[in-house]
Amino acid sequence: MPPNPPQRDHSFSWAIEQFILANLLMNAIDANRRPVIEEAIVCYRNVLQVVTREENPEAWANVQMNLGTAFTHRIRGDRSQNVENAIDCYEKVLEVWTKEAAPLEWATLQINLGNAFTDRIGGDRSRNMENAIECYEKALEVQTKEAAPLHWAAVQMNLGNALQYRIEGDRRQNVENAIECYEKALEVRTKEAAPLDWAKVQMNLGNAFKNRVGGDRSRNVENAIECYEKALEVWTKEAAPLNWATVQMNLGTAFTDRIGRDRSRNVENAIECYEKALEVRTKEGAPLGWAKVQMNLGNAFTDRIEGERSQNVGNAIECYEEALEVWTKEAAPLEWGTVQMNLGTAFTDRIGGDRRQNVENAIECYEKALEVRTKEAALLEWATVQMNLGTALQYRMGGDRSRNVENAIECYEKALEVWTKEAAPLDWATVLMNLGTAFRKRIGGDRRQNVENAIECYEKALEVRTKEAAPLDWATVQINLGTAFTDRIGGDRSRNVENAIECYEKALGVWTKKAAPLNWGTLHVNLGTAFTDRIGGNRSQNVERAIECYEKALEVRTKEAAPRDWAKVQLHLGNAFTDRIGGDRSRNVENAIDCNEKALEVWTYEAAPLE
């Protein structure tokens, strides 16, 4: 530790010694920098006991500048206070270093002050970013590309970072400005001249392309992937493990967001990237970064197409639960809420384990998420959780069935308070489809009105979910709408059945046997039932159409793959043969008996007494 100054004999020579020692200590900073910086701070403060602004403003400003830098690098003490101290030092220097009197020093100071505002924890975050941007732009008034190309490039990158995460102003324009800054920085920071700086700009540029609002979304993601892969040419695991891991995580996110090419391959690439990141981002070494990768890896397993679905969902649940070991409600409430929501979705999708318990776990996760994702604090996230909770309640096996459906309806209606057709048309349509299904399954209230509400919801959903824009979703709504018309009590019965048939036939235009065999089979069962119930048209022809539909359904609903569904179709087919007008009557009856006997192979008295 440096000696205390002599009693009131604050000689200028002693102050110079202290200043030189402090600078030497700062230049000796290494990985274990804590004690070195503490000594340097003491030395700079000792100098300031001798060197005053009034007597020697230039020297005083120089010491304040260096002291600010020391506080910026300080590890010991409160991080927030260290940054405040740095800002205080830099602002004092500005009292002496004006643009006119010392342009180069003034520009350097503006950069340092901008960095401090960027790192600032206290105060208003939006205001801090505005201050940082202002500082960087001032620095560029002096540090031009022609006069100081390296410094100019450094400021362009810092300004790009500030603009990318700017809160005020137009989001789209901010990101565009950030991209422009990074591309300017790359004019000087080339791979050949400054490989490490080049890699850093490439990563930041990749982030900007990933977050870009304007332009073609697919092209933006491709640009992001290209930037990250360039960064990895320099930031190898051996040379820069922490940066390598960061890029791997960002690259994984970009592969997850990728629109073009093979979706399955993209998800596999994302999983590979996240698993690589975990080689460096360990729970012990970087718990927060580790938790973030675990959450992203869980999301990738949730989306995974390859491999066994049950195992993928199991892996996702494991990743989310790992993340929650670090992201507790107390330590990281927002992240905790996000993981709880994702974990709830994984439990909803879970194939293994007890189905009843999985749904209960999902409900518990969503309710936990709502403890932090309130309508006031996180409007959009609150709406997402409400929708997911509604779906879990709708399919809940435990508890009172009627109460569960009522709760589901309440959740969907809450989500619609936020997701309007104007503000979020796709989400609005999704909620309406789910709400329609809840009304259709509703036990309480007037049955006639419930079905009418369901039809209204489905028809509204079709205003957004068109065949052109979202063919699979459109087909899903069509089959649900067809089912609602089948269940309809009000209106003309004949018209209702015709509407149902029309809906099912529309859905078959998308859900082909090759593209969606299970859905294709379900549609044929429903369509067969509609032809059985049909009042209009030729009765004999209707029954023939019904038989044809049921027989098609049995092509995919086999006894081995779906025994209960197979038995149900056999029963319907048997009834159709009983009602058959055409053909040999004796043969029809034999076929009906054969179908019913097949159904009884699955629907035994012990297994299904009601059936």
Coordinates of C-alpha atoms in Angstrom, one line a residue:
M1 CA 0.0 0.0 0.0
P2 CA 1.4 3.5 -0.9
P3 CA 2.6 5.6 2.1
N4 CA 0.5 8.3 3.5
P5 CA 1.5 11.9 2.5
P6 CA 3.9 13.6 4.9
Q7 CA 2.2 15.9 7.4
R8 CA 1.1 19.0 5.5
D9 CA 4.3 18.7 3.5
H10 CA 2.4 17.8 0.4
S11 CA 5.3 18.3 -1.9
F12 CA 4.6 18.4 -5.6
S13 CA 7.4 15.9 -6.2
W14 CA 5.7 13.4 -3.8
A15 CA 2.5 13.8 -5.8
I16 CA 4.3 13.1 -9.0
E17 CA 5.7 9.9 -7.5
Q18 CA 2.2 8.9 -6.5
F19 CA 0.9 9.6 -9.9
I20 CA 3.6 7.6 -11.7
L21 CA 3.1 4.7 -9.3
A22 CA -0.6 4.8 -9.9
N23 CA -0.1 4.7 -13.7
L24 CA 2.4 1.9 -13.3
L25 CA -0.1 -0.1 -11.3
M26 CA -2.9 0.5 -13.8
N27 CA -0.6 -0.6 -16.6
A28 CA 0.2 -3.8 -14.6
I29 CA -3.5 -4.9 -14.5
D30 CA -3.9 -8.6 -15.2
A31 CA -6.6 -11.2 -14.5
N32 CA -6.1 -10.8 -10.7
R33 CA -6.4 -7.0 -10.8
R34 CA -8.3 -6.3 -7.6
P35 CA -5.4 -5.3 -5.2
V36 CA -3.6 -3.4 -8.0
I37 CA -6.6 -1.2 -8.8
E38 CA -7.2 -0.5 -5.1
E39 CA -3.6 0.7 -4.7
A40 CA -3.9 2.8 -7.8
I41 CA -7.1 4.5 -6.5
V42 CA -5.3 5.3 -3.2
C43 CA -2.4 6.8 -5.1
Y44 CA -4.6 9.0 -7.4
R45 CA -6.5 10.2 -4.3
N46 CA -3.2 11.1 -2.6
V47 CA -2.2 13.1 -5.7
L48 CA -5.5 15.0 -5.5
Q49 CA -4.7 16.1 -1.9
V50 CA -1.8 18.0 -3.4
V51 CA -2.9 18.9 -6.9
T52 CA -5.9 21.1 -6.9
R53 CA -8.0 22.5 -9.7
E54 CA -7.3 26.1 -8.7
E55 CA -3.5 25.8 -8.7
N56 CA -3.0 23.3 -11.5
P57 CA -6.1 22.6 -13.5
E58 CA -4.5 20.6 -16.3
A59 CA -2.7 18.2 -13.9
W60 CA -5.9 17.9 -11.7
A61 CA -8.0 17.0 -14.8
N62 CA -5.4 14.4 -15.8
V63 CA -5.6 12.7 -12.4
Q64 CA -9.4 12.8 -12.3
M65 CA -9.4 11.2 -15.8
N66 CA -7.2 8.3 -14.6
L67 CA -9.1 8.0 -11.4
G68 CA -12.3 7.6 -13.4
T69 CA -10.7 4.9 -15.4
A70 CA -9.6 3.1 -12.3
F71 CA -13.1 3.2 -10.9
T72 CA -14.4 1.8 -14.3
H73 CA -12.1 -1.3 -13.9
R74 CA -12.6 -1.7 -10.1
I75 CA -13.9 -5.1 -8.9
R76 CA -14.0 -4.4 -5.2
G77 CA -16.9 -2.5 -3.7
D78 CA -20.4 -1.9 -5.1
R79 CA -20.4 -2.0 -8.9
S80 CA -23.1 0.7 -9.1
Q81 CA -21.1 3.1 -6.9
N82 CA -17.9 2.5 -8.8
V83 CA -19.6 3.6 -12.1
E84 CA -21.1 6.6 -10.3
N85 CA -17.6 7.5 -9.1
A86 CA -16.2 7.2 -12.6
I87 CA -18.9 9.4 -14.0
D88 CA -18.3 12.0 -11.3
C89 CA -14.6 12.0 -12.2
Y90 CA -15.1 12.4 -15.9
E91 CA -17.6 15.2 -15.5
K92 CA -15.1 17.0 -13.3
V93 CA -12.5 16.7 -16.1
L94 CA -15.0 18.3 -18.5
E95 CA -14.8 21.5 -16.4
V96 CA -11.2 21.8 -17.6
W97 CA -10.9 19.8 -20.9
T98 CA -13.0 21.8 -23.3
K99 CA -13.3 21.0 -27.0
E100 CA -11.6 24.2 -27.9
A101 CA -8.7 24.0 -25.5
A102 CA -7.9 20.3 -25.7
P103 CA -9.9 18.6 -28.5
L104 CA -8.2 15.2 -28.4
E105 CA -8.4 14.8 -24.7
W106 CA -12.0 16.1 -24.7
A107 CA -12.9 13.5 -27.3
T108 CA -11.2 10.7 -25.3
L109 CA -13.1 11.8 -22.2
Q110 CA -16.4 11.8 -24.1
I111 CA -15.7 8.2 -25.1
N112 CA -15.0 7.2 -21.5
L113 CA -18.0 9.0 -20.2
G114 CA -20.2 7.4 -22.8
N115 CA -18.9 4.0 -21.7
A116 CA -19.6 4.8 -18.1
F117 CA -23.2 5.9 -18.9
T118 CA -23.6 2.6 -20.9
D119 CA -22.5 0.6 -17.9
R120 CA -24.5 2.7 -15.4
I121 CA -26.8 0.7 -13.1
G122 CA -28.3 3.6 -11.2
G123 CA -30.6 6.3 -12.6
D124 CA -33.0 6.1 -15.4
R125 CA -31.8 3.5 -18.0
S126 CA -33.3 5.4 -20.9
R127 CA -31.6 8.6 -19.9
N128 CA -28.3 6.8 -19.4
M129 CA -28.4 5.5 -23.0
E130 CA -29.3 9.0 -24.3
N131 CA -26.3 10.4 -22.4
A132 CA -24.0 7.7 -23.8
I133 CA -25.2 8.4 -27.4
E134 CA -24.6 12.1 -26.9
C135 CA -21.1 11.5 -25.6
Y136 CA -20.1 9.2 -28.5
E137 CA -21.5 11.7 -31.1
K138 CA -19.5 14.5 -29.5
A139 CA -16.4 12.4 -29.7
L140 CA -16.9 11.8 -33.4
E141 CA -16.8 15.6 -33.9
V142 CA -13.1 15.4 -33.2
Q143 CA -12.1 11.8 -33.9
T144 CA -12.9 11.6 -37.5
K145 CA -12.0 8.7 -39.8
E146 CA -9.3 10.8 -41.5
A147 CA -7.8 12.1 -38.3
A148 CA -8.0 9.1 -36.0
P149 CA -9.3 6.0 -37.9
L150 CA -8.7 3.5 -35.1
H151 CA -10.4 5.7 -32.5
W152 CA -13.2 6.6 -35.0
A153 CA -13.9 2.9 -35.5
A154 CA -14.0 2.2 -31.8
V155 CA -16.5 5.0 -31.2
Q156 CA -18.6 3.8 -34.1
M157 CA -18.8 0.4 -32.5
N158 CA -19.7 1.8 -29.1
L159 CA -22.3 4.1 -30.6
G160 CA -23.7 1.1 -32.5
N161 CA -24.1 -0.7 -29.2
A162 CA -25.9 2.2 -27.6
L163 CA -28.2 2.7 -30.5
Q164 CA -29.0 -1.0 -30.7
Y165 CA -30.2 -1.1 -27.1
R166 CA -31.7 2.5 -27.1
I167 CA -35.1 2.8 -25.4
E168 CA -36.2 6.1 -26.7
G169 CA -36.9 7.0 -30.4
D170 CA -38.1 4.7 -33.1
R171 CA -37.0 1.1 -32.6
R172 CA -36.7 0.4 -36.3
Q173 CA -34.5 3.4 -36.9
N174 CA -32.3 2.8 -33.9
V175 CA -31.3 -0.6 -35.1
E176 CA -30.8 0.7 -38.7
N177 CA -28.5 3.3 -37.2
A178 CA -26.6 0.7 -35.2
I179 CA -26.0 -1.4 -38.3
E180 CA -24.7 1.6 -40.1
C181 CA -22.3 2.3 -37.3
Y182 CA -21.0 -1.3 -37.2
E183 CA -20.5 -1.3 -41.0
K184 CA -18.5 1.9 -40.7
A185 CA -16.3 0.4 -38.0
L186 CA -15.6 -2.6 -40.3
E187 CA -14.1 -0.1 -42.8
V188 CA -11.2 0.3 -40.5
R189 CA -11.4 -2.8 -38.2
T190 CA -10.6 -5.4 -40.9
K191 CA -9.8 -9.0 -40.1
E192 CA -6.2 -8.5 -41.3
A193 CA -5.5 -5.3 -39.4
A194 CA -7.3 -5.9 -36.2
P195 CA -8.7 -9.5 -36.0
L196 CA -10.0 -9.4 -32.4
D197 CA -11.7 -6.0 -32.9
W198 CA -13.1 -7.3 -36.3
A199 CA -14.6 -10.3 -34.5
K200 CA -16.2 -8.1 -31.9
V201 CA -17.8 -5.9 -34.5
Q202 CA -19.0 -9.0 -36.4
M203 CA -20.7 -10.3 -33.3
N204 CA -22.4 -7.0 -32.5
L205 CA -23.5 -6.6 -36.1
G206 CA -24.9 -10.1 -36.0
N207 CA -26.9 -9.1 -32.9
A208 CA -28.2 -6.0 -34.8
F209 CA -29.3 -8.1 -37.8
K210 CA -31.0 -10.6 -35.5
N211 CA -32.9 -7.7 -33.8
R212 CA -33.6 -5.8 -37.0
V213 CA -37.2 -4.7 -37.5
G214 CA -36.9 -3.4 -41.0
G215 CA -36.0 -5.3 -44.2
D216 CA -36.6 -8.9 -45.1
R217 CA -36.7 -11.0 -41.9
S218 CA -35.2 -14.1 -43.6
R219 CA -32.4 -12.1 -45.0
N220 CA -31.7 -10.4 -41.7
V221 CA -31.3 -13.8 -39.9
E222 CA -29.0 -15.1 -42.7
N223 CA -26.9 -12.0 -42.3
A224 CA -26.7 -12.6 -38.5
I225 CA -25.6 -16.2 -39.0
E226 CA -22.9 -15.0 -41.5
C227 CA -21.6 -12.5 -39.0
Y228 CA -21.5 -14.9 -36.1
E229 CA -19.7 -17.5 -38.2
K230 CA -17.1 -14.8 -39.2
A231 CA -16.5 -14.0 -35.6
L232 CA -15.9 -17.7 -34.9
E233 CA -13.0 -17.6 -37.4
V234 CA -11.1 -15.5 -34.9
W235 CA -12.7 -16.3 -31.6
T236 CA -11.9 -20.0 -31.3
K237 CA -12.5 -22.0 -28.1
E238 CA -8.8 -22.1 -27.5
A239 CA -8.0 -18.5 -28.1
A240 CA -11.1 -16.8 -26.6
P241 CA -13.3 -19.3 -24.8
L242 CA -15.7 -16.8 -23.2
N243 CA -16.3 -14.9 -26.5
W244 CA -16.5 -18.2 -28.4
A245 CA -19.2 -19.4 -26.0
T246 CA -21.1 -16.1 -26.3
V247 CA -21.1 -16.3 -30.1
Q248 CA -22.2 -19.9 -30.0
M249 CA -25.2 -19.0 -27.9
N250 CA -26.1 -16.1 -30.3
L251 CA -25.6 -18.3 -33.3
G252 CA -27.9 -20.9 -31.7
T253 CA -30.6 -18.2 -31.3
A254 CA -30.2 -17.2 -34.9
F255 CA -30.6 -20.8 -36.1
T256 CA -33.7 -21.0 -33.9
D257 CA -35.1 -17.9 -35.7
R258 CA -34.0 -19.0 -39.1
I259 CA -36.9 -19.1 -41.6
G260 CA -35.3 -20.5 -44.8
R261 CA -33.8 -23.9 -45.5
D262 CA -34.5 -27.1 -43.5
R263 CA -36.3 -26.4 -40.2
S264 CA -35.2 -29.6 -38.7
R265 CA -31.6 -29.0 -39.6
N266 CA -31.8 -25.4 -38.1
V267 CA -33.0 -26.7 -34.8
E268 CA -30.2 -29.4 -34.7
N269 CA -27.7 -26.6 -35.4
A270 CA -29.1 -24.6 -32.6
I271 CA -28.9 -27.5 -30.1
E272 CA -25.3 -28.1 -31.2
C273 CA -24.4 -24.4 -30.6
Y274 CA -26.0 -24.3 -27.2
E275 CA -24.2 -27.5 -26.1
K276 CA -20.9 -26.1 -27.3
A277 CA -21.6 -22.9 -25.2
L278 CA -22.1 -25.1 -22.2
E279 CA -18.6 -26.4 -22.5
V280 CA -17.4 -23.0 -21.4
R281 CA -20.4 -21.5 -19.6
T282 CA -20.5 -23.8 -16.7
K283 CA -22.8 -23.4 -13.6
E284 CA -19.7 -22.9 -11.4
G285 CA -17.9 -20.4 -13.7
A286 CA -20.7 -18.4 -15.1
P287 CA -24.0 -19.2 -13.4
L288 CA -26.1 -16.5 -15.1
G289 CA -24.8 -17.3 -18.6
W290 CA -25.2 -21.0 -17.9
A291 CA -28.8 -20.5 -16.9
K292 CA -29.5 -18.5 -20.1
V293 CA -28.0 -21.2 -22.3
Q294 CA -30.0 -23.9 -20.4
M295 CA -33.2 -22.0 -21.1
N296 CA -32.4 -21.5 -24.8
L297 CA -31.4 -25.2 -25.1
G298 CA -34.7 -26.1 -23.5
N299 CA -36.6 -24.0 -26.1
A300 CA -34.6 -25.8 -28.9
F301 CA -35.5 -29.3 -27.5
T302 CA -39.1 -28.2 -27.4
D303 CA -39.0 -27.2 -31.1
R304 CA -37.0 -30.3 -32.1
I305 CA -38.4 -32.3 -35.0
E306 CA -35.7 -35.1 -35.1
G307 CA -35.4 -37.8 -32.4
E308 CA -38.1 -39.2 -30.2
R309 CA -40.6 -36.5 -29.2
S310 CA -41.0 -37.8 -25.6
Q311 CA -37.2 -37.6 -25.1
N312 CA -37.0 -34.1 -26.6
V313 CA -39.7 -32.8 -24.2
G314 CA -38.0 -34.6 -21.3
N315 CA -34.7 -32.9 -22.2
A316 CA -36.5 -29.5 -22.4
I317 CA -38.0 -30.0 -18.9
E318 CA -34.6 -30.9 -17.5
C319 CA -33.0 -27.8 -19.1
Y320 CA -35.6 -25.5 -17.7
E321 CA -35.3 -27.0 -14.2
E322 CA -31.6 -26.6 -14.4
A323 CA -32.0 -22.9 -15.2
L324 CA -34.3 -22.4 -12.2
E325 CA -31.5 -23.5 -9.9
V326 CA -29.9 -20.2 -10.7
W327 CA -32.8 -18.0 -11.9
T328 CA -34.8 -17.9 -8.6
K329 CA -37.7 -15.7 -8.1
E330 CA -35.7 -13.5 -5.7
A331 CA -32.5 -13.3 -7.7
A332 CA -34.0 -12.9 -11.2
P333 CA -37.8 -12.5 -11.2
L334 CA -38.3 -11.8 -14.9
E335 CA -36.1 -14.7 -16.1
W336 CA -37.7 -16.9 -13.5
G337 CA -41.1 -16.0 -14.9
T338 CA -40.0 -16.7 -18.4
V339 CA -38.6 -20.2 -17.5
Q340 CA -41.8 -21.0 -15.6
M341 CA -43.9 -20.2 -18.6
N342 CA -41.7 -22.3 -20.9
L343 CA -41.6 -25.1 -18.4
G344 CA -45.4 -25.0 -18.3
T345 CA -45.5 -25.4 -22.0
A346 CA -43.2 -28.4 -21.8
F347 CA -45.3 -30.1 -19.2
T348 CA -48.4 -29.4 -21.4
D349 CA -46.6 -31.1 -24.4
R350 CA -45.1 -34.0 -22.3
I351 CA -45.9 -37.5 -23.5
G352 CA -44.1 -39.5 -20.8
G353 CA -45.2 -39.7 -17.2
D354 CA -48.7 -39.3 -15.8
R355 CA -50.8 -37.1 -18.1
R356 CA -52.9 -35.8 -15.2
Q357 CA -49.9 -34.8 -13.2
N358 CA -48.2 -33.2 -16.3
V359 CA -51.2 -30.8 -16.7
E360 CA -51.2 -30.0 -13.0
N361 CA -47.5 -29.2 -13.2
A362 CA -48.2 -27.0 -16.2
I363 CA -50.9 -25.1 -14.4
E364 CA -48.7 -24.6 -11.4
C365 CA -45.9 -23.2 -13.6
Y366 CA -48.2 -20.8 -15.4
E367 CA -49.6 -19.5 -12.1
K368 CA -46.1 -19.0 -10.8
A369 CA -45.2 -17.0 -14.0
L370 CA -48.2 -14.7 -13.3
E371 CA -46.7 -13.8 -10.0
V372 CA -44.1 -11.7 -11.8
R373 CA -45.6 -11.3 -15.3
T374 CA -48.4 -9.1 -14.2
K375 CA -50.6 -7.1 -16.6
E376 CA -49.1 -3.9 -15.3
A377 CA -45.5 -4.9 -15.5
A378 CA -45.4 -7.1 -18.6
L379 CA -48.6 -6.7 -20.6
L380 CA -47.7 -9.0 -23.6
E381 CA -46.1 -11.7 -21.5
W382 CA -49.1 -11.6 -19.2
A383 CA -51.4 -12.2 -22.2
T384 CA -49.2 -15.1 -23.3
V385 CA -49.4 -16.8 -19.9
Q386 CA -53.1 -16.3 -19.7
M387 CA -53.6 -18.1 -23.0
N388 CA -51.4 -21.0 -22.1
L389 CA -53.0 -21.3 -18.7
G390 CA -56.4 -21.3 -20.4
T391 CA -55.3 -24.2 -22.6
A392 CA -54.0 -26.2 -19.6
L393 CA -57.2 -25.6 -17.7
Q394 CA -59.3 -26.6 -20.7
Y395 CA -57.5 -30.0 -20.8
R396 CA -57.3 -30.5 -17.0
M397 CA -58.3 -34.0 -15.8
G398 CA -58.3 -33.3 -12.1
G399 CA -60.7 -31.0 -10.3
D400 CA -64.2 -30.0 -11.3
R401 CA -64.6 -30.2 -15.1
S402 CA -67.1 -27.4 -15.3
R403 CA -65.0 -25.1 -13.1
N404 CA -61.9 -25.8 -15.2
V405 CA -63.6 -24.8 -18.5
E406 CA -65.0 -21.7 -16.8
N407 CA -61.5 -20.8 -15.7
A408 CA -60.2 -21.4 -19.2
I409 CA -62.7 -19.1 -20.7
E410 CA -61.8 -16.4 -18.1
C411 CA -58.1 -16.8 -19.1
Y412 CA -58.8 -16.5 -22.8
E413 CA -61.0 -13.4 -22.3
K414 CA -58.2 -11.8 -20.2
A415 CA -55.7 -12.4 -23.0
L416 CA -58.1 -10.7 -25.5
E417 CA -57.9 -7.6 -23.4
V418 CA -54.4 -7.2 -24.7
W419 CA -54.3 -9.2 -27.9
T420 CA -56.8 -7.2 -30.1
K421 CA -57.2 -7.8 -33.8
E422 CA -55.5 -4.5 -34.5
A423 CA -52.6 -4.9 -32.1
A424 CA -51.8 -8.6 -32.5
P425 CA -53.9 -10.3 -35.2
L426 CA -52.2 -13.7 -35.1
D427 CA -52.4 -14.0 -31.3
W428 CA -55.9 -12.7 -31.4
A429 CA -56.9 -15.4 -33.8
T430 CA -55.2 -18.1 -31.7
V431 CA -57.0 -17.1 -28.6
L432 CA -60.3 -17.0 -30.4
M433 CA -59.8 -20.5 -31.7
N434 CA -59.0 -21.8 -28.2
L435 CA -61.9 -19.8 -26.7
G436 CA -64.2 -21.3 -29.3
T437 CA -63.2 -24.8 -28.3
A438 CA -63.7 -23.9 -24.6
F439 CA -67.3 -22.6 -25.4
R440 CA -67.9 -25.8 -27.3
K441 CA -66.8 -27.9 -24.3
R442 CA -68.6 -25.7 -21.7
I443 CA -70.9 -27.5 -19.3
G444 CA -72.3 -24.5 -17.5
G445 CA -74.5 -21.9 -19.1
D446 CA -77.0 -22.3 -21.9
R447 CA -75.8 -25.0 -24.3
R448 CA -77.4 -23.4 -27.3
Q449 CA -75.6 -20.1 -26.6
N450 CA -72.3 -21.8 -25.9
V451 CA -72.3 -23.3 -29.4
E452 CA -73.2 -20.0 -31.0
N453 CA -70.4 -18.4 -29.1
A454 CA -68.0 -21.1 -30.4
I455 CA -69.1 -20.5 -34.0
E456 CA -68.6 -16.8 -33.6
C457 CA -65.1 -17.3 -32.2
Y458 CA -64.1 -19.6 -35.1
E459 CA -65.5 -17.3 -37.7
K460 CA -63.6 -14.4 -36.3
A461 CA -60.4 -16.4 -36.2
L462 CA -60.8 -17.1 -39.9
E463 CA -60.7 -13.3 -40.6
V464 CA -57.0 -13.6 -39.9
R465 CA -56.2 -17.3 -40.3
T466 CA -56.7 -17.4 -44.0
K467 CA -55.8 -20.4 -46.2
E468 CA -53.2 -18.2 -48.0
A469 CA -51.5 -16.8 -44.9
A470 CA -51.7 -19.8 -42.5
P471 CA -53.0 -22.9 -44.3
L472 CA -52.5 -25.3 -41.4
D473 CA -54.1 -23.0 -38.8
W474 CA -56.9 -22.3 -41.3
A475 CA -57.5 -26.1 -41.6
T476 CA -57.6 -26.4 -37.8
V477 CA -60.2 -23.7 -37.5
Q478 CA -62.3 -25.3 -40.3
I479 CA -62.5 -28.6 -38.6
N480 CA -63.4 -27.0 -35.3
L481 CA -66.0 -24.9 -37.0
G482 CA -67.4 -27.9 -38.7
T483 CA -67.7 -29.7 -35.3
A484 CA -69.5 -26.7 -33.9
F485 CA -72.0 -26.7 -36.8
T486 CA -72.5 -30.4 -36.1
D487 CA -73.2 -29.6 -32.4
R488 CA -75.4 -26.6 -33.2
I489 CA -78.9 -26.6 -31.7
G490 CA -80.1 -23.3 -33.1
G491 CA -80.8 -22.5 -36.8
D492 CA -81.8 -24.8 -39.5
R493 CA -80.6 -28.4 -38.9
S494 CA -80.1 -29.2 -42.5
R495 CA -78.2 -26.0 -43.1
N496 CA -75.9 -26.7 -40.1
V497 CA -75.0 -30.1 -41.4
E498 CA -74.2 -28.7 -44.9
N499 CA -72.0 -26.1 -43.3
A500 CA -70.2 -28.8 -41.3
I501 CA -69.6 -30.8 -44.5
E502 CA -68.3 -27.7 -46.3
C503 CA -65.9 -27.0 -43.4
Y504 CA -64.5 -30.5 -43.3
E505 CA -64.0 -30.7 -47.1
K506 CA -62.2 -27.3 -47.0
A507 CA -59.8 -28.7 -44.3
L508 CA -59.1 -31.8 -46.5
G509 CA -57.7 -29.4 -49.1
V510 CA -54.8 -28.9 -46.7
W511 CA -54.7 -31.9 -44.4
T512 CA -53.9 -34.6 -47.0
K513 CA -53.2 -38.2 -46.1
K514 CA -49.5 -37.7 -46.9
A515 CA -49.0 -34.3 -45.2
A516 CA -51.1 -34.9 -42.0
P517 CA -52.3 -38.5 -41.8
L518 CA -53.7 -38.3 -38.3
N519 CA -55.6 -35.1 -38.9
W520 CA -56.7 -36.6 -42.3
G521 CA -58.1 -39.6 -40.5
T522 CA -59.9 -37.5 -37.9
L523 CA -61.5 -35.4 -40.6
H524 CA -62.8 -38.4 -42.4
V525 CA -64.4 -39.7 -39.2
N526 CA -66.1 -36.3 -38.7
L527 CA -67.1 -36.0 -42.3
G528 CA -68.5 -39.5 -42.2
T529 CA -70.6 -38.6 -39.2
A530 CA -71.8 -35.4 -41.0
F531 CA -72.9 -37.5 -44.0
T532 CA -74.7 -39.9 -41.7
D533 CA -76.6 -37.0 -40.2
R534 CA -77.2 -35.3 -43.5
I535 CA -80.8 -34.4 -44.2
G536 CA -80.4 -32.9 -47.7
G537 CA -79.4 -34.8 -50.8
N538 CA -79.9 -38.4 -51.6
R539 CA -80.1 -40.6 -48.5
S540 CA -78.6 -43.6 -50.1
Q541 CA -75.7 -41.6 -51.5
N542 CA -75.1 -40.0 -48.1
V543 CA -74.7 -43.3 -46.4
E544 CA -72.3 -44.5 -49.2
R545 CA -70.2 -41.3 -48.6
A546 CA -70.2 -42.0 -44.9
I547 CA -69.0 -45.6 -45.4
E548 CA -66.3 -44.3 -47.8
C549 CA -65.1 -41.8 -45.2
Y550 CA -65.0 -44.3 -42.3
E551 CA -63.0 -46.8 -44.4
K552 CA -60.5 -44.1 -45.3
A553 CA -60.2 -43.2 -41.7
L554 CA -59.3 -46.9 -40.9
E555 CA -56.3 -46.6 -43.3
V556 CA -54.5 -44.5 -40.7
R557 CA -56.5 -45.3 -37.5
T558 CA -55.3 -48.8 -37.2
K559 CA -55.9 -51.2 -34.2
E560 CA -52.1 -51.2 -33.5
A561 CA -51.5 -47.5 -33.7
A562 CA -54.7 -46.1 -32.1
P563 CA -56.9 -49.0 -30.7
R564 CA -59.6 -46.8 -29.1
D565 CA -60.0 -44.6 -32.1
W566 CA -60.0 -47.7 -34.3
A567 CA -62.8 -49.2 -32.2
K568 CA -64.8 -45.9 -32.5
V569 CA -64.5 -45.9 -36.2
Q570 CA -65.5 -49.5 -36.4
L571 CA -68.7 -48.7 -34.4
H572 CA -69.5 -45.8 -36.8
L573 CA -68.9 -48.0 -39.8
G574 CA -71.1 -50.7 -38.4
N575 CA -73.9 -48.2 -37.9
A576 CA -73.5 -47.0 -41.5
F577 CA -73.7 -50.5 -42.8
T578 CA -76.8 -51.0 -40.8
D579 CA -78.4 -47.9 -42.3
R580 CA -77.2 -48.8 -45.8
I581 CA -79.9 -48.8 -48.5
G582 CA -77.8 -49.8 -51.5
G583 CA -76.1 -53.1 -52.0
D584 CA -77.0 -56.6 -50.7
R585 CA -78.9 -56.3 -47.4
S586 CA -77.6 -59.5 -46.1
R587 CA -74.0 -58.5 -46.8
N588 CA -74.6 -55.1 -45.2
V589 CA -75.8 -56.8 -42.0
E590 CA -72.8 -59.1 -41.9
N591 CA -70.5 -56.2 -42.4
A592 CA -72.2 -54.4 -39.5
I593 CA -71.9 -57.4 -37.2
D594 CA -68.2 -57.7 -38.2
C595 CA -67.5 -54.1 -37.4
N596 CA -69.2 -54.2 -34.0
E597 CA -67.3 -57.4 -33.1
K598 CA -64.1 -55.7 -34.0
A599 CA -65.0 -52.8 -31.8
L600 CA -65.6 -55.2 -28.9
E601 CA -62.0 -56.5 -29.3
V602 CA -60.9 -53.2 -27.8
W603 CA -64.0 -52.0 -25.9
T604 CA -64.3 -54.8 -23.4
Y605 CA -66.7 -54.7 -20.5
E606 CA -63.8 -54.1 -18.1
A607 CA -62.0 -51.5 -20.2
A608 CA -65.0 -49.5 -21.5
P609 CA -68.3 -50.5 -19.9
L610 CA -70.2 -47.6 -21.3
E611 CA -69.1 -48.2 -24.9

